[in-house]
Coordinates of C-alpha atoms (C1' of nucleotides) in Angstrom, one line a residue:
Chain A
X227 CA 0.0 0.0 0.0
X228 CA 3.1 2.3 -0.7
X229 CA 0.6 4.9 -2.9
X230 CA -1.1 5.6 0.2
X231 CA 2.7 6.7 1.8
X232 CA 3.9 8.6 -1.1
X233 CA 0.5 10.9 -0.7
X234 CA 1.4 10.8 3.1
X235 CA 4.9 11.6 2.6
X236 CA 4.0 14.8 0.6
X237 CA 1.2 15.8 2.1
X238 CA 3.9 16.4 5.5
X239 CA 5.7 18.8 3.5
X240 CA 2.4 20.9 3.7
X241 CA -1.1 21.1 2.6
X242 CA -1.8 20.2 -1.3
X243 CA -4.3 19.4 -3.8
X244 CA -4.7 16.1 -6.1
X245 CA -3.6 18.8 -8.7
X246 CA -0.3 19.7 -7.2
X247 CA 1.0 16.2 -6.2
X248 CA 0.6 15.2 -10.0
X249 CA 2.9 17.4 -10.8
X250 CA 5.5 15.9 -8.3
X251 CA 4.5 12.4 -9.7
X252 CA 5.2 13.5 -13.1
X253 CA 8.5 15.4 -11.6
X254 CA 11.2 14.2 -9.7
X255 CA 8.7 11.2 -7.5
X256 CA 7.3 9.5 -10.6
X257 CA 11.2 8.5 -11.0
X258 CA 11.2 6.1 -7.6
X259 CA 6.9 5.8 -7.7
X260 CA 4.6 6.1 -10.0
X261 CA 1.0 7.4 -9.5
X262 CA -1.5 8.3 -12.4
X263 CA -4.1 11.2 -11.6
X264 CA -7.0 8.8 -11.1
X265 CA -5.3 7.3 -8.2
X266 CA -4.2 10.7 -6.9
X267 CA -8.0 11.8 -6.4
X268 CA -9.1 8.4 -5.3
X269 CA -6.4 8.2 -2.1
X270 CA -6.9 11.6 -1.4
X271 CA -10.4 10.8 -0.2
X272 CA -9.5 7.7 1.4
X273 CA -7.0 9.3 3.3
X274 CA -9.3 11.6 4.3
X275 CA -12.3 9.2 5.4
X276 CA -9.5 7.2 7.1
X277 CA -8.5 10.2 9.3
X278 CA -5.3 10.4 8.1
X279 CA -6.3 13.6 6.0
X280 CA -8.3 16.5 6.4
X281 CA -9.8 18.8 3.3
X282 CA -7.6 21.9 5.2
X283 CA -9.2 24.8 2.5
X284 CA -11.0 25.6 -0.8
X285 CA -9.5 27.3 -3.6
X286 CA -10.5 29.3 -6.6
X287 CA -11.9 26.4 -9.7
X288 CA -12.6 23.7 -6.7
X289 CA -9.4 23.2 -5.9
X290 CA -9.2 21.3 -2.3
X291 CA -6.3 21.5 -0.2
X292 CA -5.6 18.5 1.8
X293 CA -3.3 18.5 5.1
X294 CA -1.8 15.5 6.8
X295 CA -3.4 15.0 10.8
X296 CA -1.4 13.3 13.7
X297 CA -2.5 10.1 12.9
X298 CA -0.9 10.4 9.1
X299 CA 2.0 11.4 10.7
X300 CA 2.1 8.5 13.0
X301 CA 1.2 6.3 10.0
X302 CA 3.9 7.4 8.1
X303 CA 6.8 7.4 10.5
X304 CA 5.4 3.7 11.3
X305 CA 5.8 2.8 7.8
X306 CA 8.8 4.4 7.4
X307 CA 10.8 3.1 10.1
X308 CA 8.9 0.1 11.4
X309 CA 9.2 -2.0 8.2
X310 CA 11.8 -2.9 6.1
X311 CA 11.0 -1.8 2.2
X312 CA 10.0 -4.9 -0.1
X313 CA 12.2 -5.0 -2.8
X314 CA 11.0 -4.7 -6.9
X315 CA 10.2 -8.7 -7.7
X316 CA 9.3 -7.7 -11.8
X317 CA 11.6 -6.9 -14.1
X318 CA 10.9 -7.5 -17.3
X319 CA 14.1 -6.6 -18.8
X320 CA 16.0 -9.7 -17.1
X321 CA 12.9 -12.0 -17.4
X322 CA 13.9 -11.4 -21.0
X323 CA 17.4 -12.4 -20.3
X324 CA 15.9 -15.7 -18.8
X325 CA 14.7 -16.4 -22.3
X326 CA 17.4 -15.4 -24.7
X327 CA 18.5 -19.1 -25.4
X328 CA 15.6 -19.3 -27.3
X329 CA 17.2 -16.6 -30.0
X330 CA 20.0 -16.7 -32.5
X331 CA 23.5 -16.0 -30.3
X332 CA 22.7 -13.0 -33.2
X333 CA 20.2 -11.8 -31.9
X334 CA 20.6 -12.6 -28.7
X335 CA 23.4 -10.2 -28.6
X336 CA 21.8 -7.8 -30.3
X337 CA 19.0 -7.3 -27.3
X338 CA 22.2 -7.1 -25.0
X339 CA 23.4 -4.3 -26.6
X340 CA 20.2 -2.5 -27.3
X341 CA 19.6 -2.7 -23.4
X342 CA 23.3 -1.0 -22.9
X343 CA 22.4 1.7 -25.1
X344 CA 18.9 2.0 -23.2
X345 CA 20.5 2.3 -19.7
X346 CA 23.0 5.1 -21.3
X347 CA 20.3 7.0 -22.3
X348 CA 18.4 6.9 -19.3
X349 CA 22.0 7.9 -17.7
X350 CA 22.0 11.3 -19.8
X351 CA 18.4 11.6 -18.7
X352 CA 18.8 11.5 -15.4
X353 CA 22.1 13.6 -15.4
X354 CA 20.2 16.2 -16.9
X355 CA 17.4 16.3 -14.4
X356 CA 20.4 16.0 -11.8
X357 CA 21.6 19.9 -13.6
X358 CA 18.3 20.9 -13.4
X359 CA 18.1 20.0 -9.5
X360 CA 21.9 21.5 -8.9
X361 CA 20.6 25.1 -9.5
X362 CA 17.4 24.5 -8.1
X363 CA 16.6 25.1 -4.2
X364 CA 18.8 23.2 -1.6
X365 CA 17.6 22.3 2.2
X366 CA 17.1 19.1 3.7
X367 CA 14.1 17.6 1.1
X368 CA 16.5 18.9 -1.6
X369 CA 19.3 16.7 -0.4
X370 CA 17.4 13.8 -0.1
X371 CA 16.0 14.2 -3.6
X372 CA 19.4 14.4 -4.8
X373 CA 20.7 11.2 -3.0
X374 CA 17.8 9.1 -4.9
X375 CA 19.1 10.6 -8.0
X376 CA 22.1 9.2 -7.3
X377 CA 21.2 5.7 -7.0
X378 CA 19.4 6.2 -10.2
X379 CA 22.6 7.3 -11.8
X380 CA 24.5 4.7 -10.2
X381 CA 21.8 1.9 -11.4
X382 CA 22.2 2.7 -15.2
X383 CA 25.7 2.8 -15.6
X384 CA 25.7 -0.7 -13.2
X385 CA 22.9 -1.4 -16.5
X386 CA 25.6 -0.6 -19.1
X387 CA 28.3 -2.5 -17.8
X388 CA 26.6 -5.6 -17.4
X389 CA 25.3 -5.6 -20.6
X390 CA 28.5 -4.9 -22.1
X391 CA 30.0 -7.9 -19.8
X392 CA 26.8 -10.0 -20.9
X393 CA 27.7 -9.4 -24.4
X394 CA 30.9 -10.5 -24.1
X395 CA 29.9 -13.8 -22.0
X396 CA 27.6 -14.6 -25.1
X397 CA 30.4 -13.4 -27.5
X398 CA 32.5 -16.0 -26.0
X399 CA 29.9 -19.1 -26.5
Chain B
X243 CA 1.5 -8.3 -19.4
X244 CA 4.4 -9.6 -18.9
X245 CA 3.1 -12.6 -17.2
X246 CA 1.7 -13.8 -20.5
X247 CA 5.7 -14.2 -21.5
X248 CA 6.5 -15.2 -18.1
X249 CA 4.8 -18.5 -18.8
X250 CA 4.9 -18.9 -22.4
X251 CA 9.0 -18.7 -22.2
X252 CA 8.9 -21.3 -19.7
X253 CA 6.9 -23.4 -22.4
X254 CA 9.2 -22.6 -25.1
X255 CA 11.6 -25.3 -23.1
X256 CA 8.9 -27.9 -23.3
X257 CA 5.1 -28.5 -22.4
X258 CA 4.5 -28.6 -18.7
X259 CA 2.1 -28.3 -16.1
X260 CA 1.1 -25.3 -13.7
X261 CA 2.8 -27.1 -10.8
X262 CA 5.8 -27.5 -12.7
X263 CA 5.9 -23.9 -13.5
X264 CA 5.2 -22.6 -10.3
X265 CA 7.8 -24.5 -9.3
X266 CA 10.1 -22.5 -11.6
X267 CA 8.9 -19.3 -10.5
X268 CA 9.5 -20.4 -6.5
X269 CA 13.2 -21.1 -8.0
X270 CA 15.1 -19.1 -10.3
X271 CA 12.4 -17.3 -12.1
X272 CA 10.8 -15.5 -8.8
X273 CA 13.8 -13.7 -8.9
X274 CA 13.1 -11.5 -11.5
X275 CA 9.5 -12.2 -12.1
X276 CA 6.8 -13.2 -9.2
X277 CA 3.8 -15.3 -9.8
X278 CA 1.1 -16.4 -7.4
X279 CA -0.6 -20.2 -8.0
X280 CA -3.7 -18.9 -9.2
X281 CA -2.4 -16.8 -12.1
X282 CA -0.4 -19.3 -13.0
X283 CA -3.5 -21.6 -13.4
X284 CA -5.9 -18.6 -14.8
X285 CA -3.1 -18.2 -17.3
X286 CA -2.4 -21.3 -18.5
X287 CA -6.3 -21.5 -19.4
X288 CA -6.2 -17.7 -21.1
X289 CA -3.6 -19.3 -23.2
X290 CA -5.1 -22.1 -24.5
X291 CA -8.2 -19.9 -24.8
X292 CA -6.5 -17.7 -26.9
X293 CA -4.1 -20.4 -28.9
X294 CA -1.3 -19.8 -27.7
X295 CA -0.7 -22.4 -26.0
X296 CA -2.6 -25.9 -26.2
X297 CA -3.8 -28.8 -23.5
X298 CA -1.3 -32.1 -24.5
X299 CA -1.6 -34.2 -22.5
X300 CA -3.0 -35.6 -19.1
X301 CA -1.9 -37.2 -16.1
X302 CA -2.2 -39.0 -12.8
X303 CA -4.0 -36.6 -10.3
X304 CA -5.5 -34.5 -13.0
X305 CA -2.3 -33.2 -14.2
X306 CA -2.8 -31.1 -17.5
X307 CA 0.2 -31.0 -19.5
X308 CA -0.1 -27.6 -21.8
X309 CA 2.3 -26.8 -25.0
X310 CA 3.1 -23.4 -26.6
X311 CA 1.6 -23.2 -30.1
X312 CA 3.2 -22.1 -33.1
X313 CA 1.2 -18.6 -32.5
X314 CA 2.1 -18.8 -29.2
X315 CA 5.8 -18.6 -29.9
X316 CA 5.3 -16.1 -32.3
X317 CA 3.7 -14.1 -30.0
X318 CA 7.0 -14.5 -27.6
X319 CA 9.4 -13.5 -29.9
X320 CA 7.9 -10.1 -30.7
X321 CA 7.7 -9.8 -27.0
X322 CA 11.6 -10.0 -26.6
X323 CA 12.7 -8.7 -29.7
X324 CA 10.0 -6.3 -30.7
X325 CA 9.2 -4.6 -27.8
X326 CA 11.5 -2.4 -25.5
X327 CA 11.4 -3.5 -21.6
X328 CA 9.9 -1.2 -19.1
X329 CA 11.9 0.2 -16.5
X330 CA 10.4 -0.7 -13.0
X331 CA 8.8 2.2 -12.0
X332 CA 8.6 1.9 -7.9
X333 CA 11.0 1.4 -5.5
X334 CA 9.8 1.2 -2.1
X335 CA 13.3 1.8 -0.4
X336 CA 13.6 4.8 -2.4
X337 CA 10.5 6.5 -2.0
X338 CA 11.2 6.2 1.3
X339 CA 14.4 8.2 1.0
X340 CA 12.5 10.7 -0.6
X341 CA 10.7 11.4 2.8
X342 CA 13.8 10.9 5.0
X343 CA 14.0 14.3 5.8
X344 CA 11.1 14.2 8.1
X345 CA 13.4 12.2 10.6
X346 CA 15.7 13.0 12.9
X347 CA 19.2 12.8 11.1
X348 CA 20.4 9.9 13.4
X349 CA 17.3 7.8 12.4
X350 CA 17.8 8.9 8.5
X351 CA 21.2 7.5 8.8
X352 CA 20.3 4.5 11.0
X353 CA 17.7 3.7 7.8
X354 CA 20.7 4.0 5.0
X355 CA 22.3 1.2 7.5
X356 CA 19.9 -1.1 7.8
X357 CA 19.6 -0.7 3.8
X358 CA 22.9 -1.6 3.5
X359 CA 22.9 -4.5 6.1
X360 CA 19.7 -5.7 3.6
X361 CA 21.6 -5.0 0.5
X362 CA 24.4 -7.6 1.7
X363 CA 22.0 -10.0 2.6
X364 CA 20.4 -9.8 -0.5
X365 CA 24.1 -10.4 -1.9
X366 CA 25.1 -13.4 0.2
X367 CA 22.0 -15.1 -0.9
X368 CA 22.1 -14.7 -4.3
X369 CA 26.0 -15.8 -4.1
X370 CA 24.6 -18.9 -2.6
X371 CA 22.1 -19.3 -5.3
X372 CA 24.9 -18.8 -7.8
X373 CA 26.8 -22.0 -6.6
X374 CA 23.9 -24.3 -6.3
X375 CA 23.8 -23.0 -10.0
X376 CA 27.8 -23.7 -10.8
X377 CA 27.5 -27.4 -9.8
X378 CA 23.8 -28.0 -11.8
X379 CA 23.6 -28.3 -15.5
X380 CA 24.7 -26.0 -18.1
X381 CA 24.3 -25.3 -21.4
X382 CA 22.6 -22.3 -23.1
X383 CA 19.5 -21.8 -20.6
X384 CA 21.8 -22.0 -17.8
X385 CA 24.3 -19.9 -18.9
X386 CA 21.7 -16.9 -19.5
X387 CA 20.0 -17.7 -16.1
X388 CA 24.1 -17.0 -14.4
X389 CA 23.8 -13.7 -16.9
X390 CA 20.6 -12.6 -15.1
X391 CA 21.8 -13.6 -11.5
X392 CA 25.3 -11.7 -12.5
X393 CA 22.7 -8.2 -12.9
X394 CA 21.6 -9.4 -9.0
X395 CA 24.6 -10.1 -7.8
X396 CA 25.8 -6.5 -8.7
X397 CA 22.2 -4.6 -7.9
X398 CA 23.3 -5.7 -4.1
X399 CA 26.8 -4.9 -4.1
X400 CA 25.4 -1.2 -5.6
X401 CA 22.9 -0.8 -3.0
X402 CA 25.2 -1.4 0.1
X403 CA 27.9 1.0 -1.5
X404 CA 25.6 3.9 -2.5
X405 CA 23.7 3.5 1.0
X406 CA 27.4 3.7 2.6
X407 CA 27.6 6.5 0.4
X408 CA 24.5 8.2 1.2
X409 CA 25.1 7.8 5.1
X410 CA 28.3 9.2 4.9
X411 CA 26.7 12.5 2.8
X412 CA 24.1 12.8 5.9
X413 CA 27.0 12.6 8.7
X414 CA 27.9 15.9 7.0
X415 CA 25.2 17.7 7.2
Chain C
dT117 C1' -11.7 35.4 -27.8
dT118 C1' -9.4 31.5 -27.4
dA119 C1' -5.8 28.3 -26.0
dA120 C1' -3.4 26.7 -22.1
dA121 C1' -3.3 25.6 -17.6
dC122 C1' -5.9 24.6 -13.6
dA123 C1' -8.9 21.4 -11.2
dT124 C1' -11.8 17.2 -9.9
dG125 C1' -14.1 13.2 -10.4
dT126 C1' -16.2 8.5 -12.2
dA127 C1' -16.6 4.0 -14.9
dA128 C1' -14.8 0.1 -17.1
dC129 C1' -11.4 -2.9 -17.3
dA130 C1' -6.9 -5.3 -16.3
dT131 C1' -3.8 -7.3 -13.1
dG132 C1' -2.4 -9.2 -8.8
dT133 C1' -3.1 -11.2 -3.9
dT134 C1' -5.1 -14.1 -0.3
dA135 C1' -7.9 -17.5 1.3
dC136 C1' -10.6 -21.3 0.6
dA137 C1' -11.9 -25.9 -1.3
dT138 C1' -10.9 -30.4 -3.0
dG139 C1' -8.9 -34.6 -4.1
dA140 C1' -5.1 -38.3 -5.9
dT141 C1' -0.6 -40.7 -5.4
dT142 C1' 3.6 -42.0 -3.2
dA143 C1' 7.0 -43.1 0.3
dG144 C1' 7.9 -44.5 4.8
Chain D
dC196 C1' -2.1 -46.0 7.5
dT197 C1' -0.7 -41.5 7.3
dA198 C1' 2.1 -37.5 6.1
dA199 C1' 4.2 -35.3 2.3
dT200 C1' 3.9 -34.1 -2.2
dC201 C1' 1.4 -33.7 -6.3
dA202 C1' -2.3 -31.2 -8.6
dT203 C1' -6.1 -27.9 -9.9
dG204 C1' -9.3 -24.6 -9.4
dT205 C1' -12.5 -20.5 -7.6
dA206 C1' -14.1 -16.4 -4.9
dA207 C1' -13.3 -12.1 -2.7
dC208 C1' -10.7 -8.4 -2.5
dA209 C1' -7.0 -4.9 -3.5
dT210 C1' -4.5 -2.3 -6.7
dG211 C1' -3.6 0.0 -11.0
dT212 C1' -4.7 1.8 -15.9
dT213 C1' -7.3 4.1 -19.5
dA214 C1' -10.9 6.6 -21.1
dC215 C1' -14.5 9.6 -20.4
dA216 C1' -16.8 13.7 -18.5
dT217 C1' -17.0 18.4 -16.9
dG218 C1' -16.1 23.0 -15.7
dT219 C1' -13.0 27.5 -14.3
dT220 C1' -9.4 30.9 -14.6
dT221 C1' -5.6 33.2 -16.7
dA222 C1' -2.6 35.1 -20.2
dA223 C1' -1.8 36.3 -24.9

DNA sequence: TTAAACATGTAACATGTTACATGATTAG
DNA sequence: CTAATCATGTAACATGTTACATGTTTAA
C-alpha cells in the first residue's frame, strides 16, 4: 500500500491538492513511484475518510487543499521506520534475459546491446534532471531528492556495464 | 503483461504443467518475475483460450500437460525482440528516501544502515544461489539464467555502497 | 476570444493477492 | 495408514490503468 505513503509523505511537507501532487509524480517522485491522476484523487479521499487527512481549504476552480493529521504522521513514520521496504520482484528486462536461449546467439546479442544503449540514455536523462536539480533550491528535502538521484545514476551505468559484460559472455559461446 | 511471456517462455523449453511452473517461478524465475498459483493456473487456461498455448496431454491426479503453439511462440518473440522493456517504475526503499527528511538525522542515517545491512544480505543469498547454480547443468539456458543472476549479484553490491555513500553524505550535514 | 493551464471526479477494465476448497498418489 | 507431495481450481478483495466527462481561470 506504498501509494497511500507517497501521498502521506508529501502531504507532511504541507497542505496540497490532487492537482499539485501530479505534478510531483510526473517530476522528480514519478522516477522512484509512480501514480496516475485517477489514483491521486481516489487516495486523497480515502486518506481523508480514514483520518489520516483532512480537506484543510478551498480554492479558486474547486481546488481542495488537503493537510496531513497526527494520525498520518504516526502512519507514516510507522511505515517508514517500522518496516523494512519490499524489494522490486518484476523486471521484465532480465525476465527477458531468462529467455534469450531461445534466439539466434545473433540476436541474442543484439538485445544485449540495445539494453546497454537504453540504460546510457536513461544515464544522460537523469544527469540532466540532476543539472536541473543543482541550480534549483537546496535544504534538507532537496538533499534527499538528490541522493535518490544518485542511486538512479549509479543503477544505469551498473545497466551498461553488465550488458556490455553479458555481451561478451555470449560473444564467448 | 508480462506474465503472458513469463509463462509462455517457460513453455518454449517444453510442455509442462502449472505445478511445474510454479515451481520454476519459487526457484530461479521468482527472482526477476513473481507469480502467485492462481495466475499461473488462470493463465495457462487464457492461453489455450487464446491459442497460444494448447492442452497435451494428461496425467495422474489431473495433471494437465499444456504446450506453446506455433502462435504462441510467435507471440513470444515479438515480446523479446519487438518490444523495449519497461523500466520498473517503484522502488519502495527509495520513496522512502524521498521522505527521510522528516526524521531525525540519526534515524535517517540508521535507515541508509539497515539498507545496507539488507543489501548484503540480499548479496550473500544470491551468491549462494549462484553456486547451487555452478554445480547443476549447463548449457545455453543455464548460462543466461548465471547472466541474469550476474545483474543481482551486482544490484546488491550497488545498494550497500551507494547506502554507505548516502550515510556518509548525511554525517555531513 | 481562445488556447493553455488549472482542477476534480467516475466508470470500465486489467492485473495481482489471499484464502478457501478439494482430491489423488507415493513413500515410509 | 498416514504424512508429504502432487495437482487444480474458484471467490473475494486490493491495486492499478485508460478513457471519459466536466467546468473554471488566466494570459496572450
Amino acid at each position: 500500500m506504498s501509494l497511500r505513503h507517497a501521498v502521506l509523505g508529501m502531504l507532511a511537507s504541507g497542505p496540497a491538492s490532487g492537482y499539485d501532487l501530479m505534478k510531483r509524480f510526473d517530476l522528480s517522485l514519478g522516477k522512484v513511484w509512480t501514480a496516475t491522476q485517477s489514483q491521486v484523487y481516489g487516495e486523497l479521499a480515502k486518506l481523508a475518510a480514514d483520518g489520516l487527512a483532512e480537506a484543510a481549504a478551498e480554492g479558486p476552480r474547486g481546488r481542495k487543499e488537503y493537510a496531513i493529521t497526527g494520525a498520518g504522521r504516526d502512519e507514516l513514520l510507522h511505515w517508514m521506520t517500522g518496516v523494512d521496504p519490499e524489494p522490486p520482484r518484476r523486471n521484465a528486462m532480465l525476465l527477458r534475459v531468462f529467455f534469450l536461449h531461445l534466439l539466434p546467439a545473433e540476436q541474442a546479442v543484439a538485445y544485449l546491446r540495445r539494453q546497454a544503449d537504453l540504460a546510457a540514455q536513461r544515464h544522460a536523462e537523469l544527469a540532466a534532471l540532476a543539472d536541473l536539480a543543482e541550480a534549483g533550491e537546496d535544504g534538507q528535502e532537496a538533499r534527499f531528492g538528490r541522493i535518490a538521484l544518485e542511486h538512479g545514476l549509479r543503477l544505469h551505468a551498473l545497466g551498461q556495464e553488465w550488458a556490455a559484460w553479458a555481451e561478451d559472455q555470449v560473444g564467448r559461446a
